[in-house]
Short mmCIF file of N, CA and C in Angstrom, two decimals:
data_model
loop_
_atom_site.label_atom_id
_atom_site.label_comp_id
_atom_site.label_asym_id
_atom_site.label_seq_id
_atom_site.Cartn_x
_atom_site.Cartn_y
_atom_site.Cartn_z
N UNK F 1 -91.58 49.67 124.90
CA UNK F 1 -90.02 49.25 125.81
C UNK F 1 -89.96 47.49 125.53
N UNK F 2 -90.92 47.09 125.71
CA UNK F 2 -90.53 45.44 125.65
C UNK F 2 -89.86 45.27 124.32
N UNK F 3 -90.82 45.69 123.71
CA UNK F 3 -90.26 45.52 121.73
C UNK F 3 -88.95 46.21 122.00
N UNK F 4 -88.18 47.02 122.40
CA UNK F 4 -86.84 47.18 122.16
C UNK F 4 -85.69 46.42 123.20
N UNK F 5 -86.34 46.13 124.33
CA UNK F 5 -85.23 44.90 124.68
C UNK F 5 -85.43 43.61 124.13
N UNK F 6 -86.51 43.11 123.29
CA UNK F 6 -86.38 41.75 122.48
C UNK F 6 -85.81 42.14 121.80
N UNK F 7 -85.69 43.58 120.79
CA UNK F 7 -84.89 43.46 119.53
C UNK F 7 -83.34 43.73 119.97
N UNK F 8 -83.12 44.17 121.32
CA UNK F 8 -81.84 44.02 121.94
C UNK F 8 -81.34 42.89 122.22
N UNK F 9 -81.95 42.00 122.88
CA UNK F 9 -81.81 40.70 123.00
C UNK F 9 -81.48 39.82 121.71
N UNK F 10 -82.39 40.22 120.93
CA UNK F 10 -82.42 39.23 119.06
C UNK F 10 -81.11 39.65 118.23
N UNK F 11 -80.43 41.02 118.74
CA UNK F 11 -79.22 41.57 118.12
C UNK F 11 -78.25 40.39 118.91
N UNK F 12 -77.89 40.72 120.02
CA UNK F 12 -77.19 40.21 120.94
C UNK F 12 -76.99 38.81 120.59
N UNK F 13 -78.25 37.89 120.44
CA UNK F 13 -77.47 36.33 120.22
C UNK F 13 -77.71 36.59 118.65
N UNK F 14 -77.63 37.42 117.80
CA UNK F 14 -77.21 37.06 116.36
C UNK F 14 -75.44 37.09 116.31
N UNK F 15 -75.39 38.17 116.82
CA UNK F 15 -74.03 39.05 117.11
C UNK F 15 -73.43 37.38 117.89
N UNK F 16 -73.45 36.64 119.02
CA UNK F 16 -72.85 35.74 119.30
C UNK F 16 -72.79 34.68 118.58
N UNK F 17 -74.43 34.44 117.73
CA UNK F 17 -74.30 33.26 117.21
C UNK F 17 -73.04 33.76 115.75
N UNK F 18 -73.21 34.60 115.52
CA UNK F 18 -71.65 35.16 113.99
C UNK F 18 -70.62 34.77 115.02
N UNK F 19 -70.18 35.31 116.35
CA UNK F 19 -69.03 34.60 116.21
C UNK F 19 -68.84 33.47 116.61
N UNK F 20 -69.92 32.78 116.84
CA UNK F 20 -69.77 31.30 117.17
C UNK F 20 -69.17 30.20 115.63
N UNK F 21 -69.80 31.16 114.32
CA UNK F 21 -69.68 30.48 113.23
C UNK F 21 -68.56 30.82 112.81
N UNK F 22 -68.04 31.74 113.13
CA UNK F 22 -66.95 32.67 112.84
C UNK F 22 -65.52 31.57 113.12
N UNK F 23 -65.69 31.29 114.22
CA UNK F 23 -65.11 30.93 115.27
C UNK F 23 -64.53 29.03 114.98
N UNK F 24 -65.88 28.55 114.35
CA UNK F 24 -65.88 27.33 114.16
C UNK F 24 -65.62 27.51 112.41
N UNK F 25 -65.39 28.69 111.40
CA UNK F 25 -64.73 28.43 110.34
C UNK F 25 -63.41 28.31 110.34
N UNK F 26 -62.85 28.67 111.42
CA UNK F 26 -61.62 29.15 111.35
C UNK F 26 -60.72 27.91 112.43
N UNK F 27 -61.60 26.78 112.36
CA UNK F 27 -60.98 25.56 113.12
C UNK F 27 -60.22 24.58 111.96
N UNK F 28 -59.31 23.71 112.63
CA UNK F 28 -58.46 23.06 111.75
C UNK F 28 -59.06 21.72 112.13
N UNK F 29 -58.83 21.01 111.63
CA UNK F 29 -59.03 19.67 111.94
C UNK F 29 -58.15 18.92 111.39
N UNK F 30 -57.56 17.87 112.59
CA UNK F 30 -55.89 16.97 112.30
C UNK F 30 -56.41 15.91 112.66
N UNK F 31 -55.97 14.82 111.90
CA UNK F 31 -56.07 13.48 112.00
C UNK F 31 -53.96 13.12 112.33
N UNK F 32 -54.09 12.47 113.52
CA UNK F 32 -52.79 11.98 113.85
C UNK F 32 -52.62 10.48 114.00
N UNK F 33 -51.54 9.63 113.48
CA UNK F 33 -51.33 8.26 114.05
C UNK F 33 -50.15 8.18 114.77
N UNK F 34 -49.83 7.83 116.06
CA UNK F 34 -48.73 7.82 116.86
C UNK F 34 -48.68 6.04 117.51
N UNK F 35 -47.52 5.61 117.57
CA UNK F 35 -47.32 4.65 118.74
C UNK F 35 -47.11 4.43 119.77
N UNK F 36 -47.67 4.15 121.11
CA UNK F 36 -47.36 4.27 121.80
C UNK F 36 -46.91 2.76 122.62
N UNK F 37 -45.64 3.28 123.70
CA UNK F 37 -44.84 2.15 123.89
C UNK F 37 -44.99 2.02 125.52
N UNK F 38 -45.74 1.21 126.42
CA UNK F 38 -45.47 0.90 127.41
C UNK F 38 -44.67 -0.11 127.87
N UNK F 39 -43.36 0.64 128.03
CA UNK F 39 -42.03 -0.54 128.28
C UNK F 39 -41.87 -0.60 129.88
N UNK F 40 -42.12 -1.59 130.61
CA UNK F 40 -42.51 -2.66 131.85
C UNK F 40 -40.94 -2.75 132.13
N UNK F 41 -40.24 -3.53 131.19
CA UNK F 41 -39.21 -4.45 131.79
C UNK F 41 -37.97 -4.53 131.17
N UNK F 42 -38.57 -4.16 129.65
CA UNK F 42 -37.39 -4.38 128.58
C UNK F 42 -36.74 -3.22 127.56
N UNK F 43 -35.55 -3.36 127.13
CA UNK F 43 -35.57 -2.23 126.10
C UNK F 43 -34.12 -1.10 127.02
N UNK F 44 -33.26 -0.39 126.49
CA UNK F 44 -32.97 0.45 126.97
C UNK F 44 -32.62 1.15 127.90
N UNK F 45 -34.29 1.79 127.64
CA UNK F 45 -34.59 3.19 128.49
C UNK F 45 -35.47 2.63 129.33
N UNK F 46 -35.75 1.53 129.66
CA UNK F 46 -36.91 0.89 130.33
C UNK F 46 -36.59 1.05 131.76
N UNK F 47 -37.37 1.45 133.05
CA UNK F 47 -39.30 1.48 132.24
C UNK F 47 -39.49 2.79 131.91
N UNK F 48 -40.53 2.53 131.09
CA UNK F 48 -41.29 3.83 131.02
C UNK F 48 -42.39 3.80 131.62
N UNK F 49 -42.86 2.96 132.57
CA UNK F 49 -44.12 3.63 133.37
C UNK F 49 -43.37 2.40 134.66
N UNK F 50 -43.83 3.08 135.57
CA UNK F 50 -43.95 2.57 137.51
C UNK F 50 -44.64 2.38 138.09
N UNK F 51 -44.86 1.55 138.60
CA UNK F 51 -46.43 1.60 139.62
C UNK F 51 -45.99 1.81 140.65
N UNK F 52 -47.00 3.09 141.15
CA UNK F 52 -46.29 4.10 142.37
C UNK F 52 -46.92 3.71 143.48
N UNK F 53 -48.71 2.66 143.32
CA UNK F 53 -49.28 2.59 144.25
C UNK F 53 -49.77 1.37 143.85
N UNK F 54 -50.11 0.22 144.82
CA UNK F 54 -50.77 -0.90 144.77
C UNK F 54 -51.49 -1.49 145.59
N UNK F 55 -52.80 -2.38 145.15
CA UNK F 55 -53.76 -2.94 145.63
C UNK F 55 -52.95 -3.32 146.78
N UNK F 56 -53.59 -2.92 147.94
CA UNK F 56 -53.15 -3.30 149.62
C UNK F 56 -53.34 -4.84 149.51
N UNK F 57 -54.73 -4.97 148.90
CA UNK F 57 -55.14 -6.75 149.48
C UNK F 57 -54.37 -7.70 148.51
N UNK F 58 -54.69 -9.01 149.59
CA UNK F 58 -53.82 -10.33 148.88
C UNK F 58 -53.84 -10.70 147.83
N UNK F 59 -55.02 -10.67 147.18
CA UNK F 59 -55.42 -10.73 146.11
C UNK F 59 -55.11 -10.50 145.16
N UNK F 60 -55.23 -11.77 143.57
CA UNK F 60 -54.27 -11.03 142.80
C UNK F 60 -54.74 -10.01 141.45
N UNK F 61 -55.70 -9.33 142.14
CA UNK F 61 -56.32 -8.08 140.96
C UNK F 61 -55.41 -6.82 141.42
N UNK F 62 -55.19 -6.40 140.05
CA UNK F 62 -54.26 -4.75 140.14
C UNK F 62 -55.28 -3.85 140.58
N UNK F 63 -56.68 -3.98 140.80
CA UNK F 63 -57.73 -3.20 140.42
C UNK F 63 -56.97 -2.07 142.01
N UNK F 64 -56.70 -0.89 141.25
CA UNK F 64 -56.44 0.55 142.85
C UNK F 64 -55.21 0.83 142.40
N UNK F 65 -54.53 0.13 141.52
CA UNK F 65 -53.00 0.02 141.36
C UNK F 65 -52.67 1.40 140.26
N UNK F 66 -51.88 2.61 140.57
CA UNK F 66 -51.34 3.58 139.96
C UNK F 66 -50.14 3.85 139.38
N UNK F 67 -50.02 3.88 138.14
CA UNK F 67 -48.72 3.95 137.04
C UNK F 67 -48.52 5.50 136.87
N UNK F 68 -47.61 5.72 136.74
CA UNK F 68 -46.96 7.02 136.15
C UNK F 68 -45.85 6.72 134.89
N UNK F 69 -46.40 7.27 133.91
CA UNK F 69 -45.72 7.07 132.38
C UNK F 69 -44.87 7.91 131.85
N UNK F 70 -43.90 7.91 131.35
CA UNK F 70 -43.23 8.82 130.04
C UNK F 70 -43.09 7.89 129.51
N UNK F 71 -44.40 7.62 128.06
CA UNK F 71 -43.93 6.45 127.37
C UNK F 71 -43.58 6.65 125.50
N UNK F 72 -42.76 6.47 125.45
CA UNK F 72 -42.02 7.14 123.80
C UNK F 72 -43.56 7.08 122.50
N UNK F 73 -43.48 8.08 122.17
CA UNK F 73 -44.41 7.86 120.99
C UNK F 73 -43.67 7.98 119.77
N UNK F 74 -43.93 6.98 118.89
CA UNK F 74 -43.40 7.12 118.11
C UNK F 74 -43.93 6.67 116.37
N UNK F 75 -43.09 7.21 115.34
CA UNK F 75 -44.09 7.30 113.82
C UNK F 75 -44.79 5.88 113.45
N UNK F 76 -43.67 4.67 114.05
CA UNK F 76 -44.29 3.54 113.33
C UNK F 76 -44.42 2.49 114.69
N UNK F 77 -44.91 1.31 114.66
CA UNK F 77 -44.97 0.69 115.48
C UNK F 77 -44.07 -0.33 116.29
N UNK F 78 -42.51 -0.12 115.57
CA UNK F 78 -41.65 -0.34 116.62
C UNK F 78 -41.31 0.50 117.43
N UNK F 79 -40.75 0.08 118.63
CA UNK F 79 -40.21 1.22 119.36
C UNK F 79 -38.84 2.18 118.97
N UNK F 80 -38.29 1.65 118.29
CA UNK F 80 -37.10 1.92 117.52
C UNK F 80 -37.47 3.14 116.14
N UNK F 81 -38.73 3.22 115.90
CA UNK F 81 -39.61 4.10 114.94
C UNK F 81 -39.08 5.45 115.52
N UNK F 82 -38.54 6.22 114.46
CA UNK F 82 -38.68 7.75 114.75
C UNK F 82 -39.50 8.44 115.76
N UNK F 83 -39.06 8.87 117.13
CA UNK F 83 -40.03 9.37 117.97
C UNK F 83 -40.03 10.80 118.03
N UNK F 84 -41.52 10.68 117.98
CA UNK F 84 -42.82 11.94 117.93
C UNK F 84 -42.62 12.98 119.28
N UNK F 85 -42.64 11.82 120.33
CA UNK F 85 -43.14 12.53 121.66
C UNK F 85 -42.82 11.50 122.45
N UNK F 86 -43.59 12.18 123.83
CA UNK F 86 -44.04 11.20 124.67
C UNK F 86 -45.64 11.44 125.68
N UNK F 87 -45.74 10.18 126.11
CA UNK F 87 -46.82 10.05 126.65
C UNK F 87 -46.54 10.36 128.31
N UNK F 88 -47.07 11.45 128.85
CA UNK F 88 -46.40 11.48 130.29
C UNK F 88 -47.83 11.52 131.09
N UNK F 89 -48.07 11.09 131.87
CA UNK F 89 -49.32 11.04 133.15
C UNK F 89 -49.51 9.76 133.67
N UNK F 90 -50.98 9.44 134.22
CA UNK F 90 -50.90 8.21 134.95
C UNK F 90 -52.15 7.65 134.49
N UNK F 91 -51.96 6.57 134.80
CA UNK F 91 -53.07 5.59 134.21
C UNK F 91 -53.58 4.72 136.07
N UNK F 92 -54.87 4.57 135.96
CA UNK F 92 -55.35 3.57 137.32
C UNK F 92 -56.18 2.44 137.11
N UNK F 93 -55.59 1.49 137.83
CA UNK F 93 -56.10 0.24 137.31
C UNK F 93 -57.64 0.31 137.91
N UNK F 94 -59.25 0.99 137.33
CA UNK F 94 -59.87 1.15 138.14
C UNK F 94 -61.02 -0.04 137.87
N UNK F 95 -61.20 -0.44 137.31
CA UNK F 95 -62.30 -1.85 136.45
C UNK F 95 -62.00 -3.12 138.17
N UNK F 96 -63.28 -3.05 138.84
CA UNK F 96 -63.05 -4.46 139.50
C UNK F 96 -63.28 -5.74 139.17
N UNK F 97 -64.22 -5.77 137.79
CA UNK F 97 -64.48 -7.05 137.30
C UNK F 97 -63.91 -6.84 135.94
N UNK F 98 -62.53 -6.29 135.53
CA UNK F 98 -61.84 -6.61 134.30
C UNK F 98 -60.69 -5.63 134.12
N UNK F 99 -60.18 -6.23 132.99
CA UNK F 99 -58.50 -5.03 133.51
C UNK F 99 -59.37 -3.28 132.64
N UNK F 100 -60.18 -2.75 133.25
CA UNK F 100 -59.96 -1.20 132.77
C UNK F 100 -59.18 -0.17 133.59
N UNK F 101 -58.58 0.92 132.72
CA UNK F 101 -57.88 2.00 133.01
C UNK F 101 -58.53 3.36 132.60
N UNK F 102 -58.33 3.95 133.79
CA UNK F 102 -58.73 5.48 133.61
C UNK F 102 -57.53 5.96 133.63
N UNK F 103 -57.38 6.60 132.17
CA UNK F 103 -56.38 7.37 131.68
C UNK F 103 -56.52 8.66 131.63
N UNK F 104 -55.03 9.45 132.17
CA UNK F 104 -55.03 11.03 132.32
C UNK F 104 -53.38 11.47 131.72
N UNK F 105 -53.22 11.66 131.01
CA UNK F 105 -52.09 12.16 129.79
C UNK F 105 -51.97 12.68 128.87
N UNK F 106 -50.97 13.38 128.77
CA UNK F 106 -50.90 14.39 128.12
C UNK F 106 -49.18 14.04 126.56
N UNK F 107 -49.84 13.89 125.71
CA UNK F 107 -48.54 13.47 124.15
C UNK F 107 -48.29 14.91 123.86
N UNK F 108 -46.89 15.00 123.74
CA UNK F 108 -46.13 15.91 123.99
C UNK F 108 -45.10 15.96 123.12
N UNK F 109 -45.18 16.62 122.07
CA UNK F 109 -44.49 16.38 120.53
C UNK F 109 -43.27 16.85 121.02
N UNK F 110 -42.02 16.18 120.44
CA UNK F 110 -40.64 16.76 120.21
C UNK F 110 -40.08 16.63 118.95
N UNK F 111 -40.71 16.11 118.11
CA UNK F 111 -40.26 16.48 116.45
C UNK F 111 -41.23 16.22 115.56
N UNK F 112 -41.04 16.71 114.66
CA UNK F 112 -41.88 16.78 113.32
C UNK F 112 -43.05 18.13 113.43
N UNK F 113 -43.96 18.18 112.76
CA UNK F 113 -44.68 19.80 112.63
C UNK F 113 -45.27 20.04 113.63
N UNK F 114 -45.51 19.24 114.66
CA UNK F 114 -46.17 19.51 116.03
C UNK F 114 -45.26 19.64 116.87
N UNK F 115 -44.03 19.88 116.66
CA UNK F 115 -42.74 19.90 117.91
C UNK F 115 -43.35 21.11 118.84
N UNK F 116 -42.94 21.04 120.35
CA UNK F 116 -43.45 22.28 121.09
C UNK F 116 -44.93 22.00 121.98
N UNK F 117 -46.08 20.90 120.89
CA UNK F 117 -46.93 21.28 121.39
C UNK F 117 -47.70 19.91 121.90
N UNK F 118 -48.85 20.24 122.32
CA UNK F 118 -48.69 18.79 123.35
C UNK F 118 -50.51 18.74 123.29
N UNK F 119 -51.30 17.77 123.54
CA UNK F 119 -52.92 17.40 123.67
C UNK F 119 -52.82 16.44 124.76
N UNK F 120 -54.24 16.95 125.52
CA UNK F 120 -54.28 16.49 127.19
C UNK F 120 -55.48 15.24 126.82
N UNK F 121 -55.02 13.55 127.06
CA UNK F 121 -56.30 12.74 126.96
C UNK F 121 -56.69 12.12 128.32
N UNK F 122 -58.23 12.35 128.21
CA UNK F 122 -58.71 11.62 129.65
C UNK F 122 -60.00 10.58 129.14
N UNK F 123 -59.75 9.77 129.99
CA UNK F 123 -60.66 8.88 129.91
C UNK F 123 -61.18 7.21 130.07
N UNK F 124 -62.02 6.15 130.06
CA UNK F 124 -61.61 5.03 130.40
C UNK F 124 -61.03 4.07 128.97
N UNK F 125 -60.03 3.12 129.63
CA UNK F 125 -59.69 2.24 128.68
C UNK F 125 -59.42 0.69 128.89
N UNK F 126 -60.75 0.07 128.70
CA UNK F 126 -60.98 -1.27 128.93
C UNK F 126 -60.30 -2.22 128.12
N UNK F 127 -58.73 -2.35 128.19
CA UNK F 127 -58.04 -3.20 127.58
C UNK F 127 -58.34 -4.13 126.52
N UNK F 128 -59.47 -5.11 127.23
CA UNK F 128 -59.77 -6.11 126.43
C UNK F 128 -60.69 -6.00 124.96
N UNK F 129 -61.14 -4.42 124.95
CA UNK F 129 -61.77 -4.31 123.74
C UNK F 129 -60.91 -3.89 122.80
N UNK F 130 -61.80 -4.35 121.46
CA UNK F 130 -60.22 -4.63 120.22
C UNK F 130 -60.11 -2.48 119.90
N UNK F 131 -61.00 -2.20 120.03
CA UNK F 131 -61.10 -0.57 119.84
C UNK F 131 -61.50 0.34 121.22
N UNK F 132 -60.52 1.28 121.57
CA UNK F 132 -60.74 1.82 122.80
C UNK F 132 -61.15 3.21 122.56
N UNK F 133 -61.95 4.16 122.92
CA UNK F 133 -62.02 5.31 122.63
C UNK F 133 -61.96 6.44 123.81
N UNK F 134 -61.13 7.71 123.77
CA UNK F 134 -60.63 8.42 124.71
C UNK F 134 -61.30 10.09 124.26
N UNK F 135 -61.33 10.72 124.84
CA UNK F 135 -61.58 12.03 125.22
C UNK F 135 -59.95 13.08 124.74
N UNK F 136 -59.93 14.00 123.71
CA UNK F 136 -59.14 14.96 123.59
C UNK F 136 -59.31 15.91 124.18
N UNK F 137 -59.34 16.54 125.27
CA UNK F 137 -59.91 17.53 126.17
C UNK F 137 -58.93 18.97 125.78
N UNK F 138 -57.86 19.21 125.60
CA UNK F 138 -56.84 20.35 125.31
C UNK F 138 -56.09 19.99 124.40
N UNK F 139 -54.99 21.02 124.35
CA UNK F 139 -54.26 21.16 123.97
C UNK F 139 -52.79 22.45 124.08
N UNK F 140 -51.90 22.88 123.50
CA UNK F 140 -51.22 23.74 123.73
C UNK F 140 -50.52 23.95 122.37
N UNK F 141 -50.04 24.62 122.22
CA UNK F 141 -49.30 25.40 120.87
C UNK F 141 -50.20 25.34 119.54
N UNK F 142 -49.52 24.37 118.78
CA UNK F 142 -50.42 24.20 117.38
C UNK F 142 -51.95 23.41 117.85
N UNK F 143 -51.79 22.85 119.07
CA UNK F 143 -52.94 22.30 119.33
C UNK F 143 -54.04 23.46 120.47
N UNK F 144 -53.67 24.57 120.08
CA UNK F 144 -54.39 25.39 121.22
C UNK F 144 -56.10 25.04 121.12
N UNK F 145 -56.97 25.03 122.31
CA UNK F 145 -58.47 24.99 122.29
C UNK F 145 -58.63 23.83 121.30
N UNK F 146 -57.69 22.94 121.76
CA UNK F 146 -58.17 21.12 121.07
C UNK F 146 -59.42 20.54 121.73
N UNK F 147 -60.08 20.14 120.68
CA UNK F 147 -61.12 18.88 121.49
C UNK F 147 -61.11 17.91 120.48
N UNK F 148 -61.76 16.96 120.90
CA UNK F 148 -61.64 15.88 120.31
C UNK F 148 -61.69 14.44 120.56
N UNK F 149 -61.59 13.45 120.04
CA UNK F 149 -61.27 11.75 120.55
C UNK F 149 -60.04 11.15 119.53
N UNK F 150 -60.20 10.21 120.79
CA UNK F 150 -58.75 9.35 120.24
C UNK F 150 -59.38 7.75 120.23
N UNK F 151 -58.90 7.25 119.18
CA UNK F 151 -58.87 5.45 119.66
C UNK F 151 -57.79 4.66 119.39
N UNK F 152 -57.96 3.90 120.37
CA UNK F 152 -56.82 3.21 120.92
C UNK F 152 -56.88 1.33 120.20
N UNK F 153 -55.77 0.92 119.83
CA UNK F 153 -55.72 -0.27 119.63
C UNK F 153 -54.52 -0.91 119.95
N UNK F 154 -54.78 -2.11 120.84
CA UNK F 154 -53.36 -2.80 121.35
C UNK F 154 -52.97 -3.80 119.99
N UNK F 155 -51.78 -3.43 119.50
CA UNK F 155 -50.90 -3.88 118.67
C UNK F 155 -50.16 -4.91 119.13
N UNK F 156 -49.51 -4.81 120.15
CA UNK F 156 -48.73 -5.94 120.74
C UNK F 156 -48.92 -5.82 122.34
N UNK F 157 -48.64 -7.27 122.55
CA UNK F 157 -48.75 -7.26 124.28
C UNK F 157 -47.83 -8.32 124.83
N UNK F 158 -46.69 -8.34 125.82
CA UNK F 158 -46.01 -9.16 125.96
C UNK F 158 -46.62 -9.60 127.54
N UNK F 159 -47.68 -10.62 127.26
CA UNK F 159 -47.95 -11.19 128.73
C UNK F 159 -47.37 -11.42 129.95
N UNK F 160 -45.92 -11.87 129.89
CA UNK F 160 -45.03 -12.00 130.75
C UNK F 160 -44.01 -10.72 131.21
N UNK F 161 -43.93 -9.55 130.59
CA UNK F 161 -43.47 -8.47 130.99
C UNK F 161 -43.96 -7.44 130.88
N UNK F 162 -45.40 -7.63 130.74
CA UNK F 162 -46.29 -6.79 130.97
C UNK F 162 -45.97 -4.84 129.57
N UNK F 163 -45.19 -5.23 128.78
CA UNK F 163 -44.62 -4.67 127.86
C UNK F 163 -45.64 -4.34 126.67
N UNK F 164 -46.19 -3.12 125.80
CA UNK F 164 -47.26 -3.20 125.13
C UNK F 164 -47.04 -2.47 124.14
N UNK F 165 -47.63 -2.17 122.69
CA UNK F 165 -47.30 -1.09 122.35
C UNK F 165 -48.89 -0.86 121.22
N UNK F 166 -49.33 0.47 121.29
CA UNK F 166 -50.43 0.62 121.43
C UNK F 166 -50.80 1.33 120.16
N UNK F 167 -51.62 1.84 119.30
CA UNK F 167 -51.91 2.43 118.35
C UNK F 167 -52.89 3.43 118.58
N UNK F 168 -52.58 4.84 118.93
CA UNK F 168 -53.76 6.16 118.60
C UNK F 168 -53.79 6.75 117.62
N UNK F 169 -54.98 6.72 117.15
CA UNK F 169 -55.81 7.71 116.23
C UNK F 169 -56.30 8.84 116.89
N UNK F 170 -55.96 10.10 116.39
CA UNK F 170 -56.12 11.20 117.40
C UNK F 170 -56.77 11.82 116.44
N UNK F 171 -58.14 12.26 116.52
CA UNK F 171 -58.96 13.09 115.80
C UNK F 171 -59.13 14.46 116.45
N UNK F 172 -58.53 15.94 115.85
CA UNK F 172 -58.58 16.65 116.98
C UNK F 172 -59.16 17.91 115.99
N UNK F 173 -59.99 19.05 116.72
CA UNK F 173 -60.12 20.05 115.75
C UNK F 173 -59.90 21.29 117.00
N UNK F 174 -58.98 22.33 116.18
CA UNK F 174 -58.13 22.98 117.14
C UNK F 174 -58.16 24.76 116.30
N UNK F 175 -57.57 25.16 117.05
CA UNK F 175 -57.23 26.67 116.37
C UNK F 175 -56.34 26.90 115.36
#
């Protein structure tokens, strides 16, 4: 009897392993490069980011502030480059000892091969680092079952207005 149970369990494990291998073999890997534009005060469609909660203390720290975004995602580093989509979501100033943001946003594509699809991105963004990595935790449309990571690199920032352009390289596995 124990032999039959062991054989059945082994057969079940083999079937699960085969299904997992088949799913992995059918996956696609996509690399996307987009430019994210956080426009605080300048431009015709400004602002694209709005502070909805501020740190209540009187110090100069932004710790605890919450921003809502609908930032353009473009093909090139100039905000007037071809619009590919929008970064919609929130970021929270979560670093007490430096500028570190907790990002939760969707890259919603409105043009090109991925029009109508989206990617969900979550993670820490310590903006003083040259390269920051965040997780891609899901997607819709062409990116169903997406998972992966993205690397963010600040291209330009205006310290007077807060406007910024960040290059995002996304490495995504999906169906």
